[in-house]
XYZ file of N, CA and C in Angstrom:
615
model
N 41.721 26.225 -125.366
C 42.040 25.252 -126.413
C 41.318 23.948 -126.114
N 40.461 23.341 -127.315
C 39.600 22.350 -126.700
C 40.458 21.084 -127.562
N 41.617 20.491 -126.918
C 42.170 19.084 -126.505
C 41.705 18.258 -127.256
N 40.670 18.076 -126.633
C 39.543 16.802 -126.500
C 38.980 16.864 -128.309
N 38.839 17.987 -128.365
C 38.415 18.023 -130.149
C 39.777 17.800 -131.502
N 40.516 17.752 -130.853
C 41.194 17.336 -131.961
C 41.679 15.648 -132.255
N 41.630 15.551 -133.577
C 42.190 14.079 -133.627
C 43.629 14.227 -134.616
N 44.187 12.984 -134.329
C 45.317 12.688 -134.702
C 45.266 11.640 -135.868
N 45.542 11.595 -136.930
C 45.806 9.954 -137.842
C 46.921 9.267 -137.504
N 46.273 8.116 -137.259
C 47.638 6.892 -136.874
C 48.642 7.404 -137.751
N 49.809 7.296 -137.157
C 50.900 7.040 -138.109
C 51.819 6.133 -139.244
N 51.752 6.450 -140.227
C 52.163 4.818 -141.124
C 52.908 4.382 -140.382
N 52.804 3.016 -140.668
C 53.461 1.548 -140.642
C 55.179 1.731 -141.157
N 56.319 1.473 -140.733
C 57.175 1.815 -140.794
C 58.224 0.551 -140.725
N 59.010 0.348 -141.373
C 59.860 -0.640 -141.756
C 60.747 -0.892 -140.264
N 61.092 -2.851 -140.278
C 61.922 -2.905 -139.152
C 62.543 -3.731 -139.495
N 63.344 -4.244 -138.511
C 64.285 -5.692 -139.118
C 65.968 -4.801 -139.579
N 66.496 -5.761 -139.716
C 68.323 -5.365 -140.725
C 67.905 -4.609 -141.682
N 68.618 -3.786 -141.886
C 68.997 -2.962 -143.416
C 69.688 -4.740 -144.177
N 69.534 -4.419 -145.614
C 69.867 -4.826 -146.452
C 70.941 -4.606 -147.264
N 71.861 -5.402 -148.193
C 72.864 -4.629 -148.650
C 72.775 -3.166 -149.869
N 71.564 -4.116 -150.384
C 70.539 -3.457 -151.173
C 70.055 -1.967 -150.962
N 69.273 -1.963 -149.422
C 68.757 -0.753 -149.333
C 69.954 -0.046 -148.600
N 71.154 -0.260 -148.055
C 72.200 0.258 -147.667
C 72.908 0.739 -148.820
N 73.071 0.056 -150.008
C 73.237 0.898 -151.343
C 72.817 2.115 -151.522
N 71.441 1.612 -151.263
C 70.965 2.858 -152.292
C 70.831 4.387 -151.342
N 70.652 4.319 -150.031
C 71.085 5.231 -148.734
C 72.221 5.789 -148.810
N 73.436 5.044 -149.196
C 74.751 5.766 -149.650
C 74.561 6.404 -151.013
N 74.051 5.874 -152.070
C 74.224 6.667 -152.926
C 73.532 7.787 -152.975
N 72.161 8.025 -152.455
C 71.258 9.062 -152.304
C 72.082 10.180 -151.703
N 72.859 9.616 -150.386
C 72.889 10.582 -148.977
C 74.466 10.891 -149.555
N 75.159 10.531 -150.449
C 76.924 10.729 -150.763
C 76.863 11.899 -151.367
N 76.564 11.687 -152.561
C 76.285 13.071 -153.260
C 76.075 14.386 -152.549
N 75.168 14.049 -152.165
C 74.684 15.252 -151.206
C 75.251 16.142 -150.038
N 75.967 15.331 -149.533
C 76.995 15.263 -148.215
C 77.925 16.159 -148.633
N 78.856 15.550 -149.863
C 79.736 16.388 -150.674
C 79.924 18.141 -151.036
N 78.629 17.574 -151.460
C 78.156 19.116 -152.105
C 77.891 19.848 -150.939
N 77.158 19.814 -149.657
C 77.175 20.485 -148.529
C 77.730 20.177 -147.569
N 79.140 19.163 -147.477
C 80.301 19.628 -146.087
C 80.468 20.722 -145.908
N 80.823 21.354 -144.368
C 80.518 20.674 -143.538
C 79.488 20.799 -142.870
N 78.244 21.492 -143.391
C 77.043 21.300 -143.184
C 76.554 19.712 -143.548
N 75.464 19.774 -142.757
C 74.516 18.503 -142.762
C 73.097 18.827 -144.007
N 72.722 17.353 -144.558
C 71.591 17.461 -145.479
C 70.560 18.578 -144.838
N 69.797 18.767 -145.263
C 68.877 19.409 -144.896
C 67.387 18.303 -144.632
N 66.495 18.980 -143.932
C 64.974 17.742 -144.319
C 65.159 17.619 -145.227
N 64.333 18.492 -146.159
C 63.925 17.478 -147.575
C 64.899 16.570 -148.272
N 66.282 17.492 -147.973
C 67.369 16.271 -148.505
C 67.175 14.666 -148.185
N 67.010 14.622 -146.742
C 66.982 13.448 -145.637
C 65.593 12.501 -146.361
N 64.414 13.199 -146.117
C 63.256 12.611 -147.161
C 63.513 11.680 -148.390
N 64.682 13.003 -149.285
C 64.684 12.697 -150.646
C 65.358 10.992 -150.891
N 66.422 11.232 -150.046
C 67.069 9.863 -149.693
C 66.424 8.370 -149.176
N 64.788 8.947 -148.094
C 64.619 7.916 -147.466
C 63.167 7.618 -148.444
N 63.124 7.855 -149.240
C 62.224 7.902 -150.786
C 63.256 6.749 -151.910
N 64.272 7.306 -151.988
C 64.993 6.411 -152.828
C 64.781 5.283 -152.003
N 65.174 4.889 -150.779
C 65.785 3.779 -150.400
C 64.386 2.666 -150.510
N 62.850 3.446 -150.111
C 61.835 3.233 -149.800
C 61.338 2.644 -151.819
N 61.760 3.356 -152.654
C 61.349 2.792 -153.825
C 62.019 1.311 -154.257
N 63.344 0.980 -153.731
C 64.522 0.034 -153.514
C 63.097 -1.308 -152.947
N 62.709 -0.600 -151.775
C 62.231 -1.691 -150.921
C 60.924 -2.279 -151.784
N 60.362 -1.283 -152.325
C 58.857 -1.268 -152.856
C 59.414 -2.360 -154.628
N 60.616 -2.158 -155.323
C 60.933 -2.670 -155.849
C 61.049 -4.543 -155.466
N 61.312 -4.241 -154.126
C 61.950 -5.485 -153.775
C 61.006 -6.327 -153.337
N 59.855 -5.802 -153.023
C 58.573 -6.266 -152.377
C 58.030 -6.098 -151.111
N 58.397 -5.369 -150.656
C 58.791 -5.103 -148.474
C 57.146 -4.464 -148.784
N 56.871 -4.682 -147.936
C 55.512 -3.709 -147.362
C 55.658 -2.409 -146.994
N 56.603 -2.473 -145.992
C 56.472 -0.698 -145.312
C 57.793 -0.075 -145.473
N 57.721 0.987 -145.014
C 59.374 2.221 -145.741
C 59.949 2.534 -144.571
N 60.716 2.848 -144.873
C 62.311 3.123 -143.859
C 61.858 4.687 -144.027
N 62.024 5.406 -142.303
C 61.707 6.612 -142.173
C 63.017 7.603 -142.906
N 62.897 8.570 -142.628
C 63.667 9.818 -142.448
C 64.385 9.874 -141.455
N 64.275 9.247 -139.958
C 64.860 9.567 -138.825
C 65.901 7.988 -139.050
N 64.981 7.422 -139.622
C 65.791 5.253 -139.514
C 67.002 6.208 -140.852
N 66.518 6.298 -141.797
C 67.769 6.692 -142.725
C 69.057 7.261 -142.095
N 68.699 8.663 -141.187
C 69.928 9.470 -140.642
C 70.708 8.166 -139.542
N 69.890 8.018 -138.801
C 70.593 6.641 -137.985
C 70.869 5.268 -138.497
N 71.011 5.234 -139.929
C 71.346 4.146 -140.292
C 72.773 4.695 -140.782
N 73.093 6.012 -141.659
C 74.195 6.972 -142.098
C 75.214 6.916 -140.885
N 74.135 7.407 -139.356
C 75.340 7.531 -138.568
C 76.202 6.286 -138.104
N 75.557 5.289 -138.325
C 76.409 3.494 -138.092
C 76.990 3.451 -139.156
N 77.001 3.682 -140.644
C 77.631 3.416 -141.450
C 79.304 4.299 -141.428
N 78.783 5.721 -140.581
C 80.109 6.391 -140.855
C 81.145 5.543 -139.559
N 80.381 5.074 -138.574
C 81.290 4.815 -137.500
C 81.829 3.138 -137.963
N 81.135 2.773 -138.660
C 81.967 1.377 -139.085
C 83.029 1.825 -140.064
N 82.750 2.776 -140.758
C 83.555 2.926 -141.837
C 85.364 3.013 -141.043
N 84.906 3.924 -140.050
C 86.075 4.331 -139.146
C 86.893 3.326 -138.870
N 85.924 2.314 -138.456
C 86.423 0.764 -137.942
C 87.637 0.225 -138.731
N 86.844 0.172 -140.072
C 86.980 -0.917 -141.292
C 88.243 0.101 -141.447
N 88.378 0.831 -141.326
C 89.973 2.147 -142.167
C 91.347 1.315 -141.120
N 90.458 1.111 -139.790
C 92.058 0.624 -139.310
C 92.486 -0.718 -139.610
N 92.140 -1.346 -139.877
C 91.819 -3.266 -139.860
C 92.736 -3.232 -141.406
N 93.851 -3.880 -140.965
C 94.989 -4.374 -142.251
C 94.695 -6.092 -142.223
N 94.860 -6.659 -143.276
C 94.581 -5.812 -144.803
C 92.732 -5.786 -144.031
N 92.221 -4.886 -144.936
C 90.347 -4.493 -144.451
C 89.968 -5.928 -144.878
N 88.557 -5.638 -144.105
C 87.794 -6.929 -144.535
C 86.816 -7.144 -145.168
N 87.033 -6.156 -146.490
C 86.846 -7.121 -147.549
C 84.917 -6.724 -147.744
N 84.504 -5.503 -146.458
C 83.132 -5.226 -146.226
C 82.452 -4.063 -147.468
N 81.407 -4.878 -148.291
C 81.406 -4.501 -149.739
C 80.854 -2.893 -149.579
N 80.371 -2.545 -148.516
C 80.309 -0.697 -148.245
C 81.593 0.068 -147.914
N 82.661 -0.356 -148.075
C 83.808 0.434 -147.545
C 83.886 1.339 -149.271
N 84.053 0.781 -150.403
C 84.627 1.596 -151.040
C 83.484 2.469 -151.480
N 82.580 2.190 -151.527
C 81.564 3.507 -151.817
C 81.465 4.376 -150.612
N 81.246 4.332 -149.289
C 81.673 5.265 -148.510
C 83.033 5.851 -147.985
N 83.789 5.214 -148.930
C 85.234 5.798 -148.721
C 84.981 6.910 -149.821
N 83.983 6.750 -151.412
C 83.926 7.500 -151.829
C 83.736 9.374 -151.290
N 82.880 8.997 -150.574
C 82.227 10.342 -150.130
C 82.980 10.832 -148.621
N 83.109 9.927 -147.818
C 83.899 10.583 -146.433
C 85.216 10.737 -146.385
N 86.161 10.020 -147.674
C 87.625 10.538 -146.855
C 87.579 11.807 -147.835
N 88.903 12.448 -147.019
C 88.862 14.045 -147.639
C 89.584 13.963 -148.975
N 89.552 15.493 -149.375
C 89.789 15.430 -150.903
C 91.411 15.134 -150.882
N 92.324 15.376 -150.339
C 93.686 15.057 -150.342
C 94.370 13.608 -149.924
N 92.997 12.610 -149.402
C 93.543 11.436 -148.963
C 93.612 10.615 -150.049
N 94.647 9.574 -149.961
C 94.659 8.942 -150.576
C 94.149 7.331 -150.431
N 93.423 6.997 -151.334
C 92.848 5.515 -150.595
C 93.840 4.468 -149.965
N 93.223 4.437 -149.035
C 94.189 3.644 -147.879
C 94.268 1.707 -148.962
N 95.499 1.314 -148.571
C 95.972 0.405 -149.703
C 94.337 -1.210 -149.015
N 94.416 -2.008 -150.385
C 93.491 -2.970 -150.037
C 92.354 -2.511 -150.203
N 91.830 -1.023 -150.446
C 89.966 -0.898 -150.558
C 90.248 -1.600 -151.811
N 88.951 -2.296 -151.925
C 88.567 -3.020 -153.464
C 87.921 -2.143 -154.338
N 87.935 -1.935 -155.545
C 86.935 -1.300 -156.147
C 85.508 -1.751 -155.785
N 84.804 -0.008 -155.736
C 83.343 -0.239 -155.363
C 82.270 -1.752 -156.672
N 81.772 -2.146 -155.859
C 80.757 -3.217 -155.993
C 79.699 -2.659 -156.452
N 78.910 -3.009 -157.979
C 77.825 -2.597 -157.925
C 76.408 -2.507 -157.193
N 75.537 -1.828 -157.224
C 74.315 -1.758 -156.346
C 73.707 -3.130 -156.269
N 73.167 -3.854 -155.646
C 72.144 -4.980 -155.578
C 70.739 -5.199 -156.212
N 70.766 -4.800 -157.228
C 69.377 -5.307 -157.715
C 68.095 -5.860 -156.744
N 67.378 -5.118 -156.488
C 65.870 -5.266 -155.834
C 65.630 -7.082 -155.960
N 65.398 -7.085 -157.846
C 65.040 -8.566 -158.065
C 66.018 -9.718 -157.605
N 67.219 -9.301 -157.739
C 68.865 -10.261 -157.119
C 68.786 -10.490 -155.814
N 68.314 -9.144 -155.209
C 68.430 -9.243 -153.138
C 67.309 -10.546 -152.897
N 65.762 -10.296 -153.659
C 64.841 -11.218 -153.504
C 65.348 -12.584 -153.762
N 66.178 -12.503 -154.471
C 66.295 -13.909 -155.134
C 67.305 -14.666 -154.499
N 68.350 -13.685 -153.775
C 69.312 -14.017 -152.098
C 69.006 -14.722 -151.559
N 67.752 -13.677 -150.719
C 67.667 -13.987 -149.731
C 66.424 -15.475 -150.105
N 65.672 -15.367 -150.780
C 65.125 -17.038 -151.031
C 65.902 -18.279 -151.469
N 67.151 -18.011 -151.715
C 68.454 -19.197 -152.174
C 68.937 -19.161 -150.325
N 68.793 -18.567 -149.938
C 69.394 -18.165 -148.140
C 68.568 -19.060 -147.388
N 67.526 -19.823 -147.648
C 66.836 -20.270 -146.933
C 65.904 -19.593 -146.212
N 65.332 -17.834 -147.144
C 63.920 -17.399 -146.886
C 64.676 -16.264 -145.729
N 65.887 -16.169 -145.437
C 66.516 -14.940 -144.781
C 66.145 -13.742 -145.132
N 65.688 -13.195 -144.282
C 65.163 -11.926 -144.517
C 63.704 -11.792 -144.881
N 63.092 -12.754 -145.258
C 61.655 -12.962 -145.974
C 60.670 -12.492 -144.833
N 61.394 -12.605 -144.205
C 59.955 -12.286 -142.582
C 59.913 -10.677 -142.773
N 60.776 -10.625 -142.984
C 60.768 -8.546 -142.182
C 59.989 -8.236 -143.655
N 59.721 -8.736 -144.663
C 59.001 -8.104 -145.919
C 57.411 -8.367 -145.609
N 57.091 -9.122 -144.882
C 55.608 -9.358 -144.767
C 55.100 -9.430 -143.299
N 55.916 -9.079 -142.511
C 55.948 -9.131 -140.706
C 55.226 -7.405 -140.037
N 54.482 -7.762 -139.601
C 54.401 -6.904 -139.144
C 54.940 -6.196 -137.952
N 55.287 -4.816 -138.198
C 56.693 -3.841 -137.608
C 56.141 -3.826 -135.953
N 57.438 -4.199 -135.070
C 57.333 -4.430 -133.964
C 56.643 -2.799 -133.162
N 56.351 -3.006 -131.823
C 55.402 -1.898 -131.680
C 55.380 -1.458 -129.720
N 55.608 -0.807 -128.980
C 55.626 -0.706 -127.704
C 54.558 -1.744 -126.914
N 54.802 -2.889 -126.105
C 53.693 -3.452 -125.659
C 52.700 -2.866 -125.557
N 52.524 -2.061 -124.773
C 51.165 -1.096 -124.290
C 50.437 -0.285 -125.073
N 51.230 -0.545 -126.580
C 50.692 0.668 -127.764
C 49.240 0.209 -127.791
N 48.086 0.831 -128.358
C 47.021 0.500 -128.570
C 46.954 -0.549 -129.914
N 46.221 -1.619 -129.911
C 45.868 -2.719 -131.146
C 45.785 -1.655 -132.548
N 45.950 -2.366 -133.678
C 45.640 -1.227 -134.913
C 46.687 -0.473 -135.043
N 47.491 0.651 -134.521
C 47.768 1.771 -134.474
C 49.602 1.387 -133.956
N 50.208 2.630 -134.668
C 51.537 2.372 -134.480
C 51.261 3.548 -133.142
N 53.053 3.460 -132.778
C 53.198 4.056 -131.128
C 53.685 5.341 -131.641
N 53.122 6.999 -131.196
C 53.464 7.874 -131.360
C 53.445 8.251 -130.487
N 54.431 9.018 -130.143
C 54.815 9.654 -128.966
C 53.560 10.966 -128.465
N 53.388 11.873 -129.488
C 53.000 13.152 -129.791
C 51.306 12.695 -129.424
N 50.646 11.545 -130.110
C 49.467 10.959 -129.486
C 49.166 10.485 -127.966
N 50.417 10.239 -127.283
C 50.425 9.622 -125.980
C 50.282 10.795 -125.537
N 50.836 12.100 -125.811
C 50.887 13.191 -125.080
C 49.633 13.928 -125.165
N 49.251 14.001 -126.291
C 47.649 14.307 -126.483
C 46.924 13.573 -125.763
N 46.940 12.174 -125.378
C 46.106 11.315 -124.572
C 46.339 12.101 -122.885
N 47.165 12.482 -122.289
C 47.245 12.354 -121.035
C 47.234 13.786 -121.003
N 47.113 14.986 -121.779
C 46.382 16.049 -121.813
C 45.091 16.094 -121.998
N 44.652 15.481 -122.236
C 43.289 15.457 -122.492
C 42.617 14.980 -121.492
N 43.298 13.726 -120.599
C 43.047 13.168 -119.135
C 42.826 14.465 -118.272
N 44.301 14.598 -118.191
C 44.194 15.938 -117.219
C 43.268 17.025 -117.412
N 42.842 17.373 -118.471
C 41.960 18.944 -119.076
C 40.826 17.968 -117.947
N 40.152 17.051 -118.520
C 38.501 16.243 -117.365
C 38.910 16.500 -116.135
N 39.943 15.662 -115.811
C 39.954 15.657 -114.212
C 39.644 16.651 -113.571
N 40.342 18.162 -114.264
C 40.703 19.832 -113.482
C 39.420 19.989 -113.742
N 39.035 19.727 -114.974
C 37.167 20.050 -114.739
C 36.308 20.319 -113.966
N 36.747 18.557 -113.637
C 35.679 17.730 -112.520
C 36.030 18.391 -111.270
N 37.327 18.395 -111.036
C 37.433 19.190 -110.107
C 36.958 20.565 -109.626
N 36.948 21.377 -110.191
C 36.485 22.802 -110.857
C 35.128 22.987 -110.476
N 34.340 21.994 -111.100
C 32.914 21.931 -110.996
C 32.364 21.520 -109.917
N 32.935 20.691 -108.941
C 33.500 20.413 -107.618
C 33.413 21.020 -106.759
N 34.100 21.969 -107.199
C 34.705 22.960 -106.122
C 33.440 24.405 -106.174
N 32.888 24.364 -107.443
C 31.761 25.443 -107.711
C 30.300 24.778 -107.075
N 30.449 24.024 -107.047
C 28.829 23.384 -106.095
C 29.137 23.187 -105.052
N 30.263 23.085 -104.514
C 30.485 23.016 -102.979
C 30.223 24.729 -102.119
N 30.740 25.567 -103.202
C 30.813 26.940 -102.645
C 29.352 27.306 -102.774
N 28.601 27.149 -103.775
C 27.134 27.172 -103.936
C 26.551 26.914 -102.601
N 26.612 25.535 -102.103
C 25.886 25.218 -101.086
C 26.347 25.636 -99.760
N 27.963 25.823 -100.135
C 28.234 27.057 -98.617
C 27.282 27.870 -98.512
N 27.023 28.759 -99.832
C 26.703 30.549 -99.364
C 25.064 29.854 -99.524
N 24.326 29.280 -100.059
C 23.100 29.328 -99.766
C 22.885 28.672 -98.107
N 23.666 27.936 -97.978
C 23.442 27.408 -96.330
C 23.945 28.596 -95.422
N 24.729 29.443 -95.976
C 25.091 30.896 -94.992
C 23.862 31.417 -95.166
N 23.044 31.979 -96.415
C 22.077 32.824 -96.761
C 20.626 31.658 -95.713
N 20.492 30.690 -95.717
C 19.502 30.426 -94.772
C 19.987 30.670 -93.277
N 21.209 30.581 -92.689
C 21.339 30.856 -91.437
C 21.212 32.193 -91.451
N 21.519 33.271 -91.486
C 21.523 34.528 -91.884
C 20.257 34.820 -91.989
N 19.023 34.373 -92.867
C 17.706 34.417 -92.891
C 16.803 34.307 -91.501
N 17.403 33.152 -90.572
C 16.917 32.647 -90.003
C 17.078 33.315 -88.452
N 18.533 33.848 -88.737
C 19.045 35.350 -87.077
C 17.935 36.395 -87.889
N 17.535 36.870 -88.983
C 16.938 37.924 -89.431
C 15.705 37.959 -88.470
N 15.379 36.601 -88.676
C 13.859 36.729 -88.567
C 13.599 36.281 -86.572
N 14.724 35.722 -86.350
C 14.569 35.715 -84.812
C 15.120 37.424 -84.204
């Protein structure tokens, strides 16, 4: 397998900074539905995609540069379910405008809403969040035009992939064993021809 001949394309540019209330909307509403319909199984990929597409059109609406992955979506779901947990014990709740839409989808079908959820809050408007966070004093304005933080040592240009680092230090190693290899084949060369002249040389005495 020749290593060394294959290339990799950088990987897109990928969203960082806080979730938004906005794109936390629209992540619940994508990923609720769905959940429902397949407890107690988990989404599937493309489900997970389909969701981190909505949230990513939210952002592109809103003006952000880069998109919230597939893997940032599931780990943004799994903080939302463990706050939710939080927010269920806390009398009276506080009042946190994601409780009643994820109360929609996680408590079970026989519970009854625990007293104090507020009725769910509509979604945040893309153009409304922009217009927030610039009445906020420009909060949040960085992570829309900032570029996404990155492993010190990553190479300039290029986001940090794991799967490329590993290709890099396979490809190290494939030269080195080479060099070595080739090494080790000219050393044995000049053994047996330096045997074949001593050997020549008892012949002829």
């Amino acid at each position: 397998m020749n290593v060394c001949a294959r290339s990799f394309p950088p990987p897109p540019e990928s969203a960082s900074g806080n979730w938004s209330d906005g794109e936390t909307a629209r992540l619940i509403d994508a990923w609720g539905p769905v959940h429902l319909r397949r407890r107690p199984r988990g989404l599937r990929l493309e489900e997970w995609r389909a969701a981190a597409r909505a949230v990513n059109a939210h952002r592109a609406a809103a003006g952000r540069r880069f998109n919230r992955t597939r893997v940032q979506c599931q780990t943004r779901v799994r903080t939302l379910k463990q706050r939710y947990k939080e927010e269920l014990l806390k009398q009276p709740p506080s009042g946190w405008r994601h409780l009643p839409r994820l109360h929609a989808f996680l408590a079970s079908p026989d519970d009854d809403s625990p007293p104090g959820i507020p009725a769910g809050e509509p979604a945040v408007d893309a153009k409304q969040e922009v217009a927030e966070e610039a009445a906020g004093g420009g909060i949040g304005l960085a992570d829309r035009w900032s570029v996404p933080r990155r492993p010190r040592n990553a190479a300039a240009g290029t986001g940090f992939c794991p799967g490329a680092v590993v290709v890099k230090l396979v490809e190290v190693y494939e030269r080195v064993e080479l060099a070595r290899i080739a090494a080790e084949k000219v050393k044995m060369e000049m053994q047996q021809a330096q045997k074949a002249m001593i050997d020549a040389v008892k012949m002829e005495q």
